[in-house]
Amino acid sequence: MPRRVKWMIALPLIASLLGVSACSTGNADQPKEPSKEVVAVVQQGVPVPEWAAKSVMYEVNVRQYTKEGTFKAFEEHLPRLKELGVDILWFMPIHPISKTNRNGALGSYYAVDDYKAVNPEFGTDEDFKSLVDKAHEMGFKVLLDLVANHTGWDHAWTANKDWYTKDEAGNIVMPPGTNWADVADLNYDNADMQAAMLDGMKYWVSEFDIDGYRADYAGGVPKAFWEQARVELEKLKPVYMLAEDDQQISLLSRAFNANYGWQLYNMMNRVAKGQGNAKQIALYADRLAASYPSGTYALNFTSNHDENSWIGTEYERLGDAVKPMAALSFTLPGMPLIYSGQEAGLNRRLLFFDKDEITWDDLSMQPFYKQLVDLKHNNPALWNGSAGGDYRSLEGGDDRLLAFERTKDGNTVIVLMNLSADSVTSTVQLGASAGAYQTLGGDAPVELQAEHAVDLAPWAYEIYVKSDS
C-alpha cells in the first residue's frame, strides 16, 4: 500500500533515525481483535516450502513494466528474468481498481474492486493463467499481492456495511490513522467477511495455481485469520507467505515465512548518509537469530514500489553505497528482493497512480545482480532461514568496517565492507576461519590470514567464498 502518511511504517523509520530498534515502537493503528468465529490453529510452526530454501524474490510492477502494461507484454521478459536468476515473481495487485475517490488517472493497485477478477487493463483471466503456467514451466514461483485490510469504495462488499469499520453515524470509514481516502476499512469481527476473504485467497491458488501471497499491511488483519488462512491454503498446495510488517513478530509463528526487513533498510539509508556506521548493522545482524521464530527471516531490500515512489530511488537514498548495500541484502540472513527496474539502473521515482513506463535500454546493472543471485544460489551458507548458515560478526578495529561470516556444512562466505565515504585500513580477526578462499568474481585462490589486513576504498567491499563442492 502506498505509504503517503502511514504511522505504522513511519515509526520504524523514526526509530531507526534515532538509533532505536523499531521493534520497540508500537503500531499507531492497534491490530483488530480476531472474531470469536476464527478457529484456533493447533499447528506448531509455519510450513516452509522446499523451493524457498535459496530463492531470490523479484517484485513485478505490471503497469509500469512495459509500454502495453499487460500480462502478455510482461511475459516476454521472462527469459531475461530467468537469465538474471530470480526465483519468485511477486506481482503487485492484479485486480480491478475502484473509481470512487480514485487517486490519479489509473488509481492505486491497493484500492481493490473485486478480489476474484483481474484488472482489464492488464488483460484477461486467461492471459494471467497463461502467464502463471509459463512462469511455472520456466521454474519460477508466483506470489500475488493480497490487500486484506481494506477494499476500494466500489467493491460489491460495501453493500454489506457490517463487513466494514463504521463511524458513530454508521458510515463506512477509511483505515483509521491513515490518509488512504481511496479505500474502505474491513471489519474482521464479521465472520461472513472473513469467509469471503478466505474464499478469494483460495480461488487464486486452486484456479490459477499461484504459490502464495505477499500480504499488504499484514498487521492490520488479525493474526488468527492469517493462521487459519495458512492452514486452509496448505490443504491445496505448499505455499509461501510474506508479511508487509515488522511490528508483530508473532505473525511468523504459524502464518508467515518472512516479514519486511524495515530495520535493515532504514539502517542502510542512515549509514549511506553518514548518520550511522557499520557497528550498528553488525548489532542488528547479531540479534536476528534471537528475534525471529526458527526458520523465518526478513525480506531484505534496497527498494520496492513504496520506497521508489514515495521515499526515493536507491540512488537518491544511498548514493555511492548502492552496490555495497545491495550486496549486503544478499549476504545477511534473509531473502533478497529486486524491484522492477533495479537491474536496469532505474534512477527515477515511478508515478504510482499514473502510467510511467520503465526504460529497459540500459541493463548494465543486470550482471551485477546476476552475480549476487548466483552467489546466493551456489553457497548454502547464504540460503534462507534454517537452510542457511548462522551469522557471526568478525572482530575488526574500525566502526566503519563491517566484517562477518556465514558458514553451513563446510561452506563459508566472508564479507568485508567499508560502509563509509573514507578509506579504511584496519585488520579483521578471522581466527580459525583463515584459509584458502575464492574472491567473488575471481579465479585465483586467495589465502586469508588469521589476522587479515584490510585496505578498502570508500564504499568498497570484498566477498570471499569457500565451498565443500
PDB file of C-alpha atoms in Angstrom, residues 2 52 107 129 133 151 173 182 185 209 211 236 238 306 312 331 336 342 347 378 382 384 431 443 445 458-459:
ATOM      1  CA  PRO A   2       1.421   3.434  -0.813  1.00  0.00           C
ATOM      2  CA  ALA A  52      12.091 -21.322  -0.878  1.00  0.00           C
ATOM      3  CA  GLY A 107      -5.677   4.716  -9.304  1.00  0.00           C
ATOM      4  CA  LYS A 129      -3.353 -18.094 -16.239  1.00  0.00           C
ATOM      5  CA  ASP A 133       1.705 -21.521 -16.464  1.00  0.00           C
ATOM      6  CA  THR A 151     -11.160  -2.588  -0.343  1.00  0.00           C
ATOM      7  CA  VAL A 173     -14.603   4.723   7.063  1.00  0.00           C
ATOM      8  CA  ASP A 182      -9.418   5.767  -1.723  1.00  0.00           C
ATOM      9  CA  ASP A 185     -11.550  -0.398   6.142  1.00  0.00           C
ATOM     10  CA  ASP A 209      -2.066 -22.399  -9.220  1.00  0.00           C
ATOM     11  CA  ASP A 211       2.279 -20.255  -4.966  1.00  0.00           C
ATOM     12  CA  LEU A 236      -4.416 -27.002  -1.557  1.00  0.00           C
ATOM     13  CA  PRO A 238       2.530 -25.827  -0.167  1.00  0.00           C
ATOM     14  CA  ASP A 306       6.585   2.199  -1.996  1.00  0.00           C
ATOM     15  CA  GLY A 312      13.204   7.992  -3.350  1.00  0.00           C
ATOM     16  CA  THR A 331      24.635 -11.811   2.183  1.00  0.00           C
ATOM     17  CA  PRO A 336      16.787 -10.648  -1.004  1.00  0.00           C
ATOM     18  CA  GLN A 342      16.712  -2.095 -10.430  1.00  0.00           C
ATOM     19  CA  ASN A 347      17.162   6.146 -11.216  1.00  0.00           C
ATOM     20  CA  ASN A 378      25.589 -21.551  -5.111  1.00  0.00           C
ATOM     21  CA  LEU A 382      23.682 -17.823   2.270  1.00  0.00           C
ATOM     22  CA  ASN A 384      17.262 -18.678   3.596  1.00  0.00           C
ATOM     23  CA  GLY A 431      40.982 -16.917  13.610  1.00  0.00           C
ATOM     24  CA  ASP A 443      39.512 -17.175 -10.374  1.00  0.00           C
ATOM     25  CA  PRO A 445      42.536 -18.651  -4.772  1.00  0.00           C
ATOM     26  CA  PRO A 458      35.243   4.367   0.197  1.00  0.00           C
ATOM     27  CA  TRP A 459      32.218   2.041  -0.046  1.00  0.00           C
TER      28      TRP A 459
END
